[in-house]
Coordinates of C-alpha atoms and ligand atoms in Angstrom, one line a residue:
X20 CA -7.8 -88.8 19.1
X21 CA -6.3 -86.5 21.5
X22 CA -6.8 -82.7 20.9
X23 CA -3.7 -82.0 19.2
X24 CA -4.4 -84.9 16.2
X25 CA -7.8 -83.1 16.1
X26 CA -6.3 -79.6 15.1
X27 CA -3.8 -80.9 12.6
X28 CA -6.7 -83.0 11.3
X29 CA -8.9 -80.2 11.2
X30 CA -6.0 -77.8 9.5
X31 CA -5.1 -80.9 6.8
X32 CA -8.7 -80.6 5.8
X33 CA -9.1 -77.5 4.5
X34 CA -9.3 -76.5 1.1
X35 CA -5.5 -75.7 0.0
X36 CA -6.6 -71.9 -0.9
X37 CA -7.3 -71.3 2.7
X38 CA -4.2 -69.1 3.7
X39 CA -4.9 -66.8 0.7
X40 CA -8.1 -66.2 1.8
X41 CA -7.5 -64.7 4.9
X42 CA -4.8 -63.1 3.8
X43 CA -7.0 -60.8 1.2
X44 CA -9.5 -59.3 4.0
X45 CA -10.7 -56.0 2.7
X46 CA -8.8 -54.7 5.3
X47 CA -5.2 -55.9 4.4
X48 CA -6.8 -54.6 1.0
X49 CA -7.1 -51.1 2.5
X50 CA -3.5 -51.2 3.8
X51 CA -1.7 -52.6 0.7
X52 CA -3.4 -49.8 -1.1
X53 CA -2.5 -47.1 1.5
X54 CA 1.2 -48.9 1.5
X55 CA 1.4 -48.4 -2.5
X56 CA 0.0 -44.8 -2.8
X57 CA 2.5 -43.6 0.2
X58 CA 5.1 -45.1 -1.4
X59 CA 4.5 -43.8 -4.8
X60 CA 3.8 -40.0 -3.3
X61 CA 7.1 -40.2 -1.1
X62 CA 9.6 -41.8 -3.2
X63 CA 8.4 -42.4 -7.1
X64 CA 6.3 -39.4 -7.7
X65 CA 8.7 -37.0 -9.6
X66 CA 8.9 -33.7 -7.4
X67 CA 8.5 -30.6 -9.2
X68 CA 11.5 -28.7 -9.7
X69 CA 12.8 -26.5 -6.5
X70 CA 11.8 -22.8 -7.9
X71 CA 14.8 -20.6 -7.3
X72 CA 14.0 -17.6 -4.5
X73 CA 13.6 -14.9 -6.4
X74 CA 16.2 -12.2 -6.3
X75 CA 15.3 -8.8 -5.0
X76 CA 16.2 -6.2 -7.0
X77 CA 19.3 -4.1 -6.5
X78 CA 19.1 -1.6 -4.8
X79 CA 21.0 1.5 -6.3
X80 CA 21.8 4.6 -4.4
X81 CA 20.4 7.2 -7.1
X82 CA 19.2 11.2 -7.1
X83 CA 15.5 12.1 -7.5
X84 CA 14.0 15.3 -7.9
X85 CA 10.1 15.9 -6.2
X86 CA 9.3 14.7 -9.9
X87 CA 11.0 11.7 -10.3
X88 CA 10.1 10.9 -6.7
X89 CA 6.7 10.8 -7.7
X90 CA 5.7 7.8 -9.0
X91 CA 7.2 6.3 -6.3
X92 CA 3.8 6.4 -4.3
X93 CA 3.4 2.8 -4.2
X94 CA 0.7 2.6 -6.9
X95 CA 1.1 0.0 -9.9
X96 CA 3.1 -2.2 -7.7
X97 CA 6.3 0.5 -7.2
X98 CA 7.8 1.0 -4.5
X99 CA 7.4 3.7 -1.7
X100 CA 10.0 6.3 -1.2
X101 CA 9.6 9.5 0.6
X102 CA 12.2 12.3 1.4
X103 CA 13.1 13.7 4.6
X104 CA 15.6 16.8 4.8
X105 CA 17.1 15.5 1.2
X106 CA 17.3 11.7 2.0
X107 CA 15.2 9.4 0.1
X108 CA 13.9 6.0 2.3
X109 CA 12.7 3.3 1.1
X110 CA 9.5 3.0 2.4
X111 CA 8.1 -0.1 1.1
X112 CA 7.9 -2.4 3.9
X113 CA 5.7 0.5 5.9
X114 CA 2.9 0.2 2.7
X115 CA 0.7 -0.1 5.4
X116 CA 1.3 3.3 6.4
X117 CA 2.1 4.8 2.7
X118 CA 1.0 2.2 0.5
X119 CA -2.4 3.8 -1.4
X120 CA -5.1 3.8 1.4
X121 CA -2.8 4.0 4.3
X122 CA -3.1 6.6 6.8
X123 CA 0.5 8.8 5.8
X124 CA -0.3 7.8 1.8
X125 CA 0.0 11.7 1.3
X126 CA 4.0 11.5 1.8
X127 CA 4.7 8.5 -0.5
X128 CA 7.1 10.0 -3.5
X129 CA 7.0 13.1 -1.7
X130 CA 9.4 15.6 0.3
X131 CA 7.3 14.7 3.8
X132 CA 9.9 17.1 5.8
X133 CA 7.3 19.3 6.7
X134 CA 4.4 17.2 7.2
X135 CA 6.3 15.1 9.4
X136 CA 8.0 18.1 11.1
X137 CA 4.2 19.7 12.0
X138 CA 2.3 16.6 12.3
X139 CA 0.0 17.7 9.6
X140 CA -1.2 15.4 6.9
X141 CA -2.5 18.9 5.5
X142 CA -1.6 19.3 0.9
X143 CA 0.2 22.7 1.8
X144 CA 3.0 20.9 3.7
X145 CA 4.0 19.0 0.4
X146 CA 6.0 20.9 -2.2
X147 CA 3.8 22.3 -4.7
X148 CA 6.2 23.1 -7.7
X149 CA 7.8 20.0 -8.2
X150 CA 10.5 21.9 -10.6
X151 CA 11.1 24.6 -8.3
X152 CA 13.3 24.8 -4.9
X153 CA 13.8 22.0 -2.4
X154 CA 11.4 23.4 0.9
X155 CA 14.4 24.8 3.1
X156 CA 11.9 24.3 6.2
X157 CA 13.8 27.7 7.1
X158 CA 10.8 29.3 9.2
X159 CA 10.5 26.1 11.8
X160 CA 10.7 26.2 14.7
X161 CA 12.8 24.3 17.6
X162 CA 9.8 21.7 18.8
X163 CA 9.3 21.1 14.9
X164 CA 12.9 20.4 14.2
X165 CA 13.2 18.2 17.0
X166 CA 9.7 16.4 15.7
X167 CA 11.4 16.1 12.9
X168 CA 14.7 14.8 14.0
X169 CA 13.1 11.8 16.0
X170 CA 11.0 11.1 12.3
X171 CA 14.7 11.0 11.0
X172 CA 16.2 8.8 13.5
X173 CA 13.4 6.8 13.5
X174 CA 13.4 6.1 9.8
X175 CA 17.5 5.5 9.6
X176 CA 16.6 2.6 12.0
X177 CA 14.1 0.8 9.8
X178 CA 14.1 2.2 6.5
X179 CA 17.0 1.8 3.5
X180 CA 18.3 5.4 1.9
X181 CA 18.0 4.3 -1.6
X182 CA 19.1 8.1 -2.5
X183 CA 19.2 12.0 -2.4
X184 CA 16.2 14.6 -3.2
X185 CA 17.8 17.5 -5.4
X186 CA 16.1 19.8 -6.9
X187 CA 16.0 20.4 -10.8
X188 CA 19.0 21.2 -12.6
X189 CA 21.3 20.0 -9.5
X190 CA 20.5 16.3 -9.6
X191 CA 24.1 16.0 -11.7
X192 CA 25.7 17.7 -8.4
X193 CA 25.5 14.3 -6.3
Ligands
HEM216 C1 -4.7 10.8 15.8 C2 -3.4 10.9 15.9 C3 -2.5 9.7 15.5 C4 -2.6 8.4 15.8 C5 -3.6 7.7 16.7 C6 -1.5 7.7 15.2 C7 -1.2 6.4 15.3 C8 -0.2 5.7 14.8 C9 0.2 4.3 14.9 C10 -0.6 3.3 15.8 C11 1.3 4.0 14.2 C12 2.0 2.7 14.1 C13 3.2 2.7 15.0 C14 4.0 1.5 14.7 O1 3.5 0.4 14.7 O2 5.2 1.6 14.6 C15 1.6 5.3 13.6 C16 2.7 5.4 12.7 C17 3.0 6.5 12.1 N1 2.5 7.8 12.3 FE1 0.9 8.2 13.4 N2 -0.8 8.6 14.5 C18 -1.3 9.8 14.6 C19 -0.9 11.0 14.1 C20 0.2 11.1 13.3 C21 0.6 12.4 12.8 C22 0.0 13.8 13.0 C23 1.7 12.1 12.0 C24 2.6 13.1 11.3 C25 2.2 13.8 10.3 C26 1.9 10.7 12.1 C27 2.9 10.0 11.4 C28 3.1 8.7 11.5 C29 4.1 8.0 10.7 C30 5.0 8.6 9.7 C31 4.1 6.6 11.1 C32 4.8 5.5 10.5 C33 6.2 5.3 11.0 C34 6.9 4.2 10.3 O3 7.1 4.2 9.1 O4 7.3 3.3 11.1 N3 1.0 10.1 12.9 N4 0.8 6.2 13.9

């Protein structure tokens, strides 16, 4: 018997469930399992629903008075507004700087015209009667202005004007 005679002679003797042996390895056991679960996660599994992106709210151009500007500190989850020279900016995406805890919280929901205009963080720079007259920043002077102005320009560039400070009794004058 030559070699060749010996293999097929060899291959006709074995037990008929040979091939499915080898064929069920742990490892091709492994893989069919790894084959079934990737199948089922990519194209069976139902996908949740795509959640819509929720819509910011509107933004409406509105007057404030120091009052009603108030709660717009950035506490309970508002938003941060501050005044300068009778325009109100939206703040909110600076809550670093205004949020509560930030270094300028003191100007969010406030006029901060004068703080910004003398650099001072100090409580006598914000208007104290919040019914009374808009701050007029009459008795500045140039360098202060011109502080101020860069403030201004500054915040035009980066911030939204959601509105107009007035003080009481005008807000209807917009
Ligand atoms: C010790 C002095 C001060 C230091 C070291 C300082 C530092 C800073 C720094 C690093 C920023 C961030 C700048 C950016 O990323 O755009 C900033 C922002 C700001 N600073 Fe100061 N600051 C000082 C004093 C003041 C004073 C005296 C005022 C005015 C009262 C002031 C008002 C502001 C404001 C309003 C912003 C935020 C501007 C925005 O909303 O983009 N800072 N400061």
């Amino acid at each position: 018997m030559d070699y060749v005679e010996q293999r097929m002679a060899q291959e006709a003797a074995k037990p008929a469930g040979g091939a499915s042996d080898s064929l069920f390895t742990p490892l091709n056991l492994a893989l069919l399992g790894l084959f079934l679960y990737t199948t089922y996660t990519l194209l069976l599994k139902p996908s949740p629903p795509a959640a819509l992106p929720k819509e910011e709210p509107a933004i409406v151009f509105r007057t404030f008075t120091p009052r009603t500007l108030l709660p717009y500190n950035g506490e309970n989850n508002m938003p941060v507004y501050l005044a300068v020279r009778g325009r109100v900016f939206d703040v909110t995406r600076g809550r670093n700087f205004y949020g509560p805890g930030g270094p300028y919280a003191n100007f969010a929901g406030r006029d901060a015209s004068r703080g910004l205009a003398c650099g001072s963080f100090d409580e006598e720079m914000l208007t104290k009667d919040l019914d009374g007259p808009l701050d007029t920043l009459a008795d500045l002077g140039r360098d202060e202005m011109e502080a101020l102005q860069g403030w201004e320009d500054r915040f035009s560039e980066k911030y939204l004007v959601v509105g107009k400070l007035l003080p009481v009794g005008e807000e209807d004058k917009a």
